[in-house]
CSV table of C-alpha atoms in Angstrom, one decimal:
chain,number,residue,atom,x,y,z
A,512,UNK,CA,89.3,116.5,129.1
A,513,UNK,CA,92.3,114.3,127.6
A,514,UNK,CA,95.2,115.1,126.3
A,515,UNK,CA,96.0,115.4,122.2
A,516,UNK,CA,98.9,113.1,122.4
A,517,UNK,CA,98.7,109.3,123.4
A,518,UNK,CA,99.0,107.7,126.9
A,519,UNK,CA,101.7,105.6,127.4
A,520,UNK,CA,100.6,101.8,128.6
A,521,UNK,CA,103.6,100.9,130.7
A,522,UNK,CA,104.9,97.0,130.7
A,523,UNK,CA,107.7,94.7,130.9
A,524,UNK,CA,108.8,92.1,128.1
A,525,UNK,CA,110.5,89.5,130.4
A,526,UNK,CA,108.1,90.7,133.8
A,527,UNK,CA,109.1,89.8,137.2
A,528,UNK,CA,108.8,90.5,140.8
A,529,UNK,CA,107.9,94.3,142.0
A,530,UNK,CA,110.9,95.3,144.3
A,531,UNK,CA,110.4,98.8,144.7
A,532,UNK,CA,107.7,101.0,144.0
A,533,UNK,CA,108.5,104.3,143.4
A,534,UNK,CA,105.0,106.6,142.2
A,535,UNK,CA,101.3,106.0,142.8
A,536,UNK,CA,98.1,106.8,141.6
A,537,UNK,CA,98.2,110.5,140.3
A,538,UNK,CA,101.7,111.4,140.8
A,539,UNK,CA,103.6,113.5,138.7
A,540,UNK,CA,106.3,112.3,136.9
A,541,UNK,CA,109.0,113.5,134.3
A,542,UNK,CA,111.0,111.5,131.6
A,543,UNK,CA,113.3,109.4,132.7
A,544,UNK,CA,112.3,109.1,136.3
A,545,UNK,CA,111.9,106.1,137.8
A,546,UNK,CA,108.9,104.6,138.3
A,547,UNK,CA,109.1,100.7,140.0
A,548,UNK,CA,112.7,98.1,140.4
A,549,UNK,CA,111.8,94.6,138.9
A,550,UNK,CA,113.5,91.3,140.2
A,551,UNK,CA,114.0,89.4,137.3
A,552,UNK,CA,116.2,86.3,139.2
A,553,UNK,CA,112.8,84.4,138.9
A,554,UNK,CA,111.6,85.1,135.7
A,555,UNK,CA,113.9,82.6,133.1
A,556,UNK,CA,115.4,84.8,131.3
A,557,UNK,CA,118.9,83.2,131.2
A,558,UNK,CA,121.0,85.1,129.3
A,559,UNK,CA,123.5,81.7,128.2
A,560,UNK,CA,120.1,80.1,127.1
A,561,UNK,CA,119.3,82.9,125.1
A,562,UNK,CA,122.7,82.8,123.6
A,563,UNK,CA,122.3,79.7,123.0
A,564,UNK,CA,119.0,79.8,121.1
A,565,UNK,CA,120.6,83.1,119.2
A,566,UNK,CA,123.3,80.9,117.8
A,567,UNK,CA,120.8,78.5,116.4
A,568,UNK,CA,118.8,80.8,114.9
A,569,UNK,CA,122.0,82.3,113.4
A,570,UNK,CA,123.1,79.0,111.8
A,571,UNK,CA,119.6,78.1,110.6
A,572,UNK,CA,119.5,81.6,109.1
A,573,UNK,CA,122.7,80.7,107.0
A,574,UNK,CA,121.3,77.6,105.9
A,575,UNK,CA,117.6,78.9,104.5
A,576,UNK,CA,120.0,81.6,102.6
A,577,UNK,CA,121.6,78.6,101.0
A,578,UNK,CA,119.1,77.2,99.8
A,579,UNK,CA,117.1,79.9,99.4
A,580,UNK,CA,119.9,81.7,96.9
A,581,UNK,CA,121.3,78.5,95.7
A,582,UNK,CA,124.5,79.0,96.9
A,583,UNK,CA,127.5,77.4,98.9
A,584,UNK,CA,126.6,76.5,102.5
A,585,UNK,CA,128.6,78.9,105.1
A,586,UNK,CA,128.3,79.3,108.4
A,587,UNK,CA,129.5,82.4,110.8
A,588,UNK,CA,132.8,81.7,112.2
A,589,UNK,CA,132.0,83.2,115.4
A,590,UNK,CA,128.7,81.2,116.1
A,591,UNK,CA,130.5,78.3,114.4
A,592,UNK,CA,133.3,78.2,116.4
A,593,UNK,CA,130.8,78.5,119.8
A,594,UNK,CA,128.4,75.8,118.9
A,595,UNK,CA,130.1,72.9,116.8
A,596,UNK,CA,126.8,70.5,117.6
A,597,UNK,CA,124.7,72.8,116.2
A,598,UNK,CA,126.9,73.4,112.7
A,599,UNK,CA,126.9,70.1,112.0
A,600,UNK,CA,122.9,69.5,112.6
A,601,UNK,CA,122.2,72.6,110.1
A,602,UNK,CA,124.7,70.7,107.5
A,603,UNK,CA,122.9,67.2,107.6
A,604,UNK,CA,119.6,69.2,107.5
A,605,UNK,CA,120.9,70.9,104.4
A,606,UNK,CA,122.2,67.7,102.8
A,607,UNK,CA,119.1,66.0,103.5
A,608,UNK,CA,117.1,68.9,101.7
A,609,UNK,CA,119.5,69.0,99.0
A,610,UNK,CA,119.1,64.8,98.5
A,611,UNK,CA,114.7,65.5,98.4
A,612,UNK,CA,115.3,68.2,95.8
A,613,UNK,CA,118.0,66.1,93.9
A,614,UNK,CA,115.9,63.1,94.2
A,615,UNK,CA,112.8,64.9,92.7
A,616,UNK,CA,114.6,66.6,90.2
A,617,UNK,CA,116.3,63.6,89.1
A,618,UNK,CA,112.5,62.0,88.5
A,619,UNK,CA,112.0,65.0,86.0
A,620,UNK,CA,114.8,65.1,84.5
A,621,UNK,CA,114.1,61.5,83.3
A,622,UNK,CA,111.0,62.2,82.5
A,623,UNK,CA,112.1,65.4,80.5
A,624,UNK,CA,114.5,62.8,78.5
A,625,UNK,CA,111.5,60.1,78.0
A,626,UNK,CA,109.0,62.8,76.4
A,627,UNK,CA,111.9,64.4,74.3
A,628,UNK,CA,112.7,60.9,72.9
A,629,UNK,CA,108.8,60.2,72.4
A,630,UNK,CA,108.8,63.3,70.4
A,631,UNK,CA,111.8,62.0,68.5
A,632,UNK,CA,110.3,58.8,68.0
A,633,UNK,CA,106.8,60.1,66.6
A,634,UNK,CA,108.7,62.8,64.3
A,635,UNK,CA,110.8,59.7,62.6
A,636,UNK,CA,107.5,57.9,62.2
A,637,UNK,CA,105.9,60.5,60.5
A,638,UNK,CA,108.6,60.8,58.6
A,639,UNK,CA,109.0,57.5,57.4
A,640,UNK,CA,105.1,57.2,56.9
A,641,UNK,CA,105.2,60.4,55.0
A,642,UNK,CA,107.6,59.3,52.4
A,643,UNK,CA,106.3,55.7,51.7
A,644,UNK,CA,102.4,57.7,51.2
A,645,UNK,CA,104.2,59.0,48.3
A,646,UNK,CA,105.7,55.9,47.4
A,647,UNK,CA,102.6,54.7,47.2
A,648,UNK,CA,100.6,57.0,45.6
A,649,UNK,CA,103.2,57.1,42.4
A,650,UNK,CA,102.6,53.4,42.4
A,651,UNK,CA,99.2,53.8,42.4
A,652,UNK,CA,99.2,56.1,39.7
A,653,UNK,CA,101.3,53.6,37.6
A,654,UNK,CA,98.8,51.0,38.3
A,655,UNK,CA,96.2,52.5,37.1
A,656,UNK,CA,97.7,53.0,34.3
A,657,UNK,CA,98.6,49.9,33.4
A,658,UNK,CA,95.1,48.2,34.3
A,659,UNK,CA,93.4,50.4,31.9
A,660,UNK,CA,96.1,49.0,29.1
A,661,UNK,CA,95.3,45.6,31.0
A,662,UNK,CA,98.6,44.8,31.6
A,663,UNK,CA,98.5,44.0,35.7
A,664,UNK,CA,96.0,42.4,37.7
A,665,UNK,CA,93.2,44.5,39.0
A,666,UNK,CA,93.8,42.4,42.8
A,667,UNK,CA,97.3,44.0,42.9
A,668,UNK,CA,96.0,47.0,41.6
A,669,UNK,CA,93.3,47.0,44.6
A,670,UNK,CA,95.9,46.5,47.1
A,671,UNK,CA,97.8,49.7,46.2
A,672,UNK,CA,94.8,51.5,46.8
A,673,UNK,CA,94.5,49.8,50.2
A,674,UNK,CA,97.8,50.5,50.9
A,675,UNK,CA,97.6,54.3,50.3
A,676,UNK,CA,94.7,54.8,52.5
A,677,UNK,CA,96.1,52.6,55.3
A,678,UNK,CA,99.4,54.8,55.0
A,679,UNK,CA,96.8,57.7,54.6
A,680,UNK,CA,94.7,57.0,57.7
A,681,UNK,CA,98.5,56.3,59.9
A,682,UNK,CA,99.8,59.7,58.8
A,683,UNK,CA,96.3,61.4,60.0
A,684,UNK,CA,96.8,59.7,63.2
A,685,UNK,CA,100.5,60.7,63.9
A,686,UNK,CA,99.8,64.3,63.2
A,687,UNK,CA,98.0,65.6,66.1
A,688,UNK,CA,100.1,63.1,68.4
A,689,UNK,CA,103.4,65.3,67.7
A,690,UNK,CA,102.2,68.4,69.5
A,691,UNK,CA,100.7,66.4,72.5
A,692,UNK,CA,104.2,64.9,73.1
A,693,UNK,CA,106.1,68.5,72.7
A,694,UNK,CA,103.0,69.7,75.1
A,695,UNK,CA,104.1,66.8,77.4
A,696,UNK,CA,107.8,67.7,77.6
A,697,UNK,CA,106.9,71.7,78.6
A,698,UNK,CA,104.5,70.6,81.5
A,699,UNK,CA,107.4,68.3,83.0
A,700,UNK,CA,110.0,71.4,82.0
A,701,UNK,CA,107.8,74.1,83.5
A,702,UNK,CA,107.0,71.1,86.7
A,703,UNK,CA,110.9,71.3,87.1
A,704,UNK,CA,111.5,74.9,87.2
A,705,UNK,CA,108.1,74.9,89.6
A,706,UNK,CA,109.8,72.4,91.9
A,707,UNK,CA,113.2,74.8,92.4
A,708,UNK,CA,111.3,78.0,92.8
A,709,UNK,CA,108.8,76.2,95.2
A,710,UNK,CA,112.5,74.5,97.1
A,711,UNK,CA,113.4,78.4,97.2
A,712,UNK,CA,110.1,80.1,98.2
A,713,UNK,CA,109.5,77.5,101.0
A,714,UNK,CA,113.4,78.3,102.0
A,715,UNK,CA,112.7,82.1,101.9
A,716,UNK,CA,109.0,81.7,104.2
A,717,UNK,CA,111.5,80.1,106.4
A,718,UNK,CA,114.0,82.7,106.7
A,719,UNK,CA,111.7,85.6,107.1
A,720,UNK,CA,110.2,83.9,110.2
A,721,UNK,CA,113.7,83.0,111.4
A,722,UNK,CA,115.0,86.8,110.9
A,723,UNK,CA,112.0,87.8,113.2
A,724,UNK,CA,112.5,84.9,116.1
A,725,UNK,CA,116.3,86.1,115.2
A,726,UNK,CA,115.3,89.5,116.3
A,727,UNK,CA,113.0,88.7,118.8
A,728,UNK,CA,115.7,86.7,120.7
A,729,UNK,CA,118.5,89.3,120.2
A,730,UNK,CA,116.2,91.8,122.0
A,731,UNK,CA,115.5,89.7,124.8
A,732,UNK,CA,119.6,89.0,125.0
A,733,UNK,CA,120.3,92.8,125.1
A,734,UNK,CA,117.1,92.9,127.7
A,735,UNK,CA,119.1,90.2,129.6
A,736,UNK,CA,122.9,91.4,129.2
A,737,UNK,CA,121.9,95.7,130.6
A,738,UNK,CA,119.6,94.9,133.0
A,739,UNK,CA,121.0,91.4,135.1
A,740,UNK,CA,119.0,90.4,137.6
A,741,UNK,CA,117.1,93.6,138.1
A,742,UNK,CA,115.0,96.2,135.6
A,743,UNK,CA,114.4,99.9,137.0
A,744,UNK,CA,111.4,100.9,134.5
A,745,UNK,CA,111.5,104.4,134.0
A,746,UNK,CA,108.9,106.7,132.6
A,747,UNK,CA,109.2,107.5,129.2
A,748,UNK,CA,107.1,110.6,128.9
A,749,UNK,CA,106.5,113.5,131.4
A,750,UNK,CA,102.9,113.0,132.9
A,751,UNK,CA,100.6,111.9,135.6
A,752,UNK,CA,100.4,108.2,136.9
A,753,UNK,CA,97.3,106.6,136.0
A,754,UNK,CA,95.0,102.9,136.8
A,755,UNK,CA,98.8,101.6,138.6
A,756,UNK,CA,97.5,98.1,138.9
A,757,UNK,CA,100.3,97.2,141.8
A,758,UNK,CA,100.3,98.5,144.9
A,759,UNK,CA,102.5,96.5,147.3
A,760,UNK,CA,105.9,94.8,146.9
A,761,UNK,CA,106.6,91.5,146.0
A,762,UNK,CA,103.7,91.5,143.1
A,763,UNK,CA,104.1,89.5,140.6
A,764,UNK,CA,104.1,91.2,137.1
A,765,UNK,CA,103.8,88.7,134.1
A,766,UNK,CA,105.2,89.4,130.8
A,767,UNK,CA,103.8,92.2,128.6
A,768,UNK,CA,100.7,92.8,131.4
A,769,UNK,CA,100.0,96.5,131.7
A,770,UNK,CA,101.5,98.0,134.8
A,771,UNK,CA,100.1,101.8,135.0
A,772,UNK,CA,99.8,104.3,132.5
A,773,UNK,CA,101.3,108.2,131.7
A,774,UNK,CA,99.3,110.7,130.8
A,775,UNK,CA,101.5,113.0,129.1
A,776,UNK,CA,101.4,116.6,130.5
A,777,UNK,CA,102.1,120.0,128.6
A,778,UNK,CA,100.2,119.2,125.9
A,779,UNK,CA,97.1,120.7,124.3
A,780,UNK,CA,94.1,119.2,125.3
A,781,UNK,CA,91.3,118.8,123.5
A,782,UNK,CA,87.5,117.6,125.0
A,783,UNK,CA,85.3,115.3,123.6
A,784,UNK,CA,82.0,116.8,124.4
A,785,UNK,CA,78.6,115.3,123.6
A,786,UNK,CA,76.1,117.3,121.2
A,787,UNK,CA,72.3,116.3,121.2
A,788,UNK,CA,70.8,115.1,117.7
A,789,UNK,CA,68.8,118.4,117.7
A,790,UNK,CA,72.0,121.0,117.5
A,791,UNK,CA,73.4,119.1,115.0
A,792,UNK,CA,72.9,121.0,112.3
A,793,UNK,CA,74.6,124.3,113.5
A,794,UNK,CA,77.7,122.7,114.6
A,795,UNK,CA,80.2,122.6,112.6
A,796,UNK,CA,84.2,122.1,112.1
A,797,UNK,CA,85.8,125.3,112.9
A,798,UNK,CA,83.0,127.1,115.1
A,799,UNK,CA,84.8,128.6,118.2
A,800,UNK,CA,84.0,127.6,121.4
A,801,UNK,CA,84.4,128.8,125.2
A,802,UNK,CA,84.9,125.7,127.4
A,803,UNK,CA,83.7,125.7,131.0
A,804,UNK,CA,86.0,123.9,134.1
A,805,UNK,CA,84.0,122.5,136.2
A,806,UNK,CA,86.6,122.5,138.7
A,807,UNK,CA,86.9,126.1,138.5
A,808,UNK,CA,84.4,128.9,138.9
A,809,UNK,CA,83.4,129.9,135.1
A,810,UNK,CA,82.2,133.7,137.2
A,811,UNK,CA,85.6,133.9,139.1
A,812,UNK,CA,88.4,132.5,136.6
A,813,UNK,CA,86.5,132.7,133.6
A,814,UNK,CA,87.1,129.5,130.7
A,815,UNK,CA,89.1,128.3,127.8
A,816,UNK,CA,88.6,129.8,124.2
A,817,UNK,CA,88.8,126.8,121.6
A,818,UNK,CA,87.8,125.7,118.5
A,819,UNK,CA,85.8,122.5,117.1
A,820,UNK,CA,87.9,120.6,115.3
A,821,UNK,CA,85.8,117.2,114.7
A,822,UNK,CA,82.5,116.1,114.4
A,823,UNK,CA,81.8,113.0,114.4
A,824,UNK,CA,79.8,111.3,110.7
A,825,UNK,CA,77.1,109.2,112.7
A,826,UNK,CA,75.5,109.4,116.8
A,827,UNK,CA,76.5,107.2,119.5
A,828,UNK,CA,74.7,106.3,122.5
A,829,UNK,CA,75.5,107.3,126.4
A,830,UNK,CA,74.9,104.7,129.2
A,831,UNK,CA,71.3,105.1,128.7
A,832,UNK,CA,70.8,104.5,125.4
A,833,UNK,CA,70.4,108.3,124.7
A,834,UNK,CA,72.0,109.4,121.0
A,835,UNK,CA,74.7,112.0,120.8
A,836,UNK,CA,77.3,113.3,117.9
A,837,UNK,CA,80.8,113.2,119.6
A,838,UNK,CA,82.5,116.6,119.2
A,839,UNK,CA,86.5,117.3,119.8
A,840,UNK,CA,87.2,121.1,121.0
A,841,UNK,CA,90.3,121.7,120.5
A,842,UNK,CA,91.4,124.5,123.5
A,843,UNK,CA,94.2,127.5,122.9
A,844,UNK,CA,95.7,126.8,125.9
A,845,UNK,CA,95.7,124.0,129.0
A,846,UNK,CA,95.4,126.3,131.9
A,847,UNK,CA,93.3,129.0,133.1
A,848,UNK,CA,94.3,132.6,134.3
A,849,UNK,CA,97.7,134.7,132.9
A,850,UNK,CA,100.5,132.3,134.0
A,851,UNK,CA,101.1,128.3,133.6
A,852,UNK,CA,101.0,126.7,136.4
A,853,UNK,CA,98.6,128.6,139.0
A,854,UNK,CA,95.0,127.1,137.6
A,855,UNK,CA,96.2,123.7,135.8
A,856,UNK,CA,94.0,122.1,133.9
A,857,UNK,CA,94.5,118.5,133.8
A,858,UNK,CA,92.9,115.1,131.5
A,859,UNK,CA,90.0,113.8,133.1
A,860,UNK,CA,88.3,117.0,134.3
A,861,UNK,CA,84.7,117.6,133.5
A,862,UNK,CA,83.7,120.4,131.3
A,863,UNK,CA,81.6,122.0,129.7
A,864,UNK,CA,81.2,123.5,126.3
A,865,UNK,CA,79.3,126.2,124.4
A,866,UNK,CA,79.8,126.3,120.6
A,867,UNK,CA,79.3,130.1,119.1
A,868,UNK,CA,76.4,129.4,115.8
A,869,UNK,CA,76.0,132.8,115.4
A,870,UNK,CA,74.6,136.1,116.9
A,871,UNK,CA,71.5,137.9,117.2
A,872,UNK,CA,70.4,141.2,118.3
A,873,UNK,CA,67.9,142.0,121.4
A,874,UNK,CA,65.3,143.0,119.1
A,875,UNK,CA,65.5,139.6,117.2
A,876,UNK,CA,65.1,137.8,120.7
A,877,UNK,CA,62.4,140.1,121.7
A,878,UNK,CA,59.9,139.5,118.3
A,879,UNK,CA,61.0,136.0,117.5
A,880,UNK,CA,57.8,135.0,119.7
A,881,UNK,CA,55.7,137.4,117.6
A,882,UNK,CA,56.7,136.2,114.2
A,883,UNK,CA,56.3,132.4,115.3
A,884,UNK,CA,52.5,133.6,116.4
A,885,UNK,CA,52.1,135.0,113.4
A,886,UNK,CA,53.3,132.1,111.2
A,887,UNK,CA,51.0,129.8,113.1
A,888,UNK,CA,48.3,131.9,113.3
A,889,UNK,CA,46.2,130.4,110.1
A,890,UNK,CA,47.2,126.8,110.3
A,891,UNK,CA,45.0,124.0,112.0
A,892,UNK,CA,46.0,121.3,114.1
């Protein structure tokens, strides 16, 4: 038998020495009743420390969101006023960030200027090339001319074709250079804008784990500033004490170690049964049940009506190794007899459980042995 609802794991954030010890092993216990007095003088929690490391989270918090929003750098007044040291660490750590990103953007922005003026450079030249191509090519056409009416030399003739093709073969090698310059200026644009977003990502990775430690210290503070020296752990839930691992007073519990657990009370409970591979296939979700207490006589007090509510996709296997479907019965009620209270049924008793597959009359029972002699009758083994 356990319970539908979850049991609670009692511990203690900050731990400490066991002062009092208030339940054990199977008690009863309602919300809000104390359960064990912690002496936390030894444990470190010093609530001026914590302040301390508060205030320095709050100021490195302030300057992440600079620099993570590009904005003016402003500290809290409050935790600015308390820890004057600390302000003016944050500000030369931000001035020293803002100098690498300066410094690195400065390099870009140079080399921004030196492709753009490459660019410039190559455009003029093509330019330049392109009109003395046409320069020389009307020339050329003149020439020929003329050397057909034998009026110039064909040598200066020859060396206006030359010309032509040498102006020819510079303009063919300018051309593709022009878009691998432009090409050159984007990749150092788009490496600038990279270098502020990555500045501002790396800022905002920062933060978020700061506004966690941020939160993690400010609940130790408040931990620190309500309970002083002492902790009176209470029980959250109404329920039975359960696997207290301290018994004696003095012990030392260590921070976040499992004390005892509650099992909540006054809830439904539901069992997890085990069904053999065999029945499998006439069990399934929905099927009522009648679960048996073992504690109680089934003849005398009778047992629980319920319902199967899960079975489980795949087998598992007990301590022997023997397979088994899991199957959760849900019961109507957790307690047996007219009234709450006078048979209690609590988690961890043993039961057991009959699902209802169907119904049969006597006389099916009384020839079933006759038809299965009759079906076997004619086969050979």
């Amino acid at each position: 038998m356990v319970p539908q609802g979850k049991v609670k794991v009692i511990q203690h954030l900050e731990g400490g020495f066991i002062e009092k010890l208030y339940v054990a092993d199977g008690d009863t216990v309602k919300e809000g009743d104390p359960l064990l007095q912690l002496n936390l003088a030894s444990t470190g929690s010093n609530k001026e420390e914590l302040q301390v490391r508060l205030d320095s989270m709050l100021l490195v918090r302030a300057r992440l969101l600079a620099e993570a929003e590009a904005t003016e750098l402003a500290f809290p007044k409050e935790v600015a006023g308390r820890q004057p040291t600390l302000v003016s660490s944050q500000r030369q750590a931000y001035d020293a960030r803002q100098r690498e990103l300066n410094s690195q953007m400065t390099v870009l922005k140079e080399q921004v200027k030196q492709k753009e003026s490459e660019v410039q450079e190559l455009s003029a030249r093509i330019k330049a090339t392109t009109r003395n191509h046409k320069l020389a090519t009307e020339r050329l056409k003149m020439s020929k001319s003329l050397l057909s009416e034998g009026l110039t030399a064909k040598m200066a003739h020859l060396e206006l074709e030359a010309q032509v093709e040498s102006l020819d073969g510079e303009m063919k090698s300018l051309a593709p250079q022009v878009p691998k310059a432009r090409a050159a200026v984007a990749e150092v644009k788009q490496r600038l804008e990279e270098t502020n977003i990555k500045f501002s990502r790396e800022a905002r990775e920062e933060l978020g784990k700061t506004e966690q430690e941020i939160a993690r210290v400010q609940e130790l503070l408040t931990r620190a500033t309500e309970v002083g020296s002492r902790s009176e752990i209470k029980s959250p839930i109404n329920g039975i004490v359960k696997n207290l691992k301290f018994t004696t007073i003095g012990g030392v519990v260590r921070p976040g170690d499992p004390i005892m657990e509650i099992v909540p009370t006054g809830e439904q409970l539901v069992i997890q049964s085990q069904l053999s591979p065999t029945d499998r296939g006439y069990v399934t979700e929905g099927q009522s049940a009648m679960v048996k207490i073992s504690t109680y006589d089934f003849a005398r007090y009778g047992g629980l009506n319920g319902t199967v509510i899960q079975v489980a996709p795949d087998t598992s296997q007990d301590e022997k190794g023997n397979p088994f479907f899991r199957v959760i019965v849900q019961t109507d009620k957790n307690y047996l007899g007219e009234s709450e209270g006078s048979l209690p049924i609590v988690p961890g008793m043993q039961a057991t459980v009959e699902i209802h597959t169907g119904k049969k009359s006597v006389m099916e029972y009384l020839i079933k042995p006759v038809l299965k002699l009759k079906e076997e009758a004619f086969r050979e083994r």
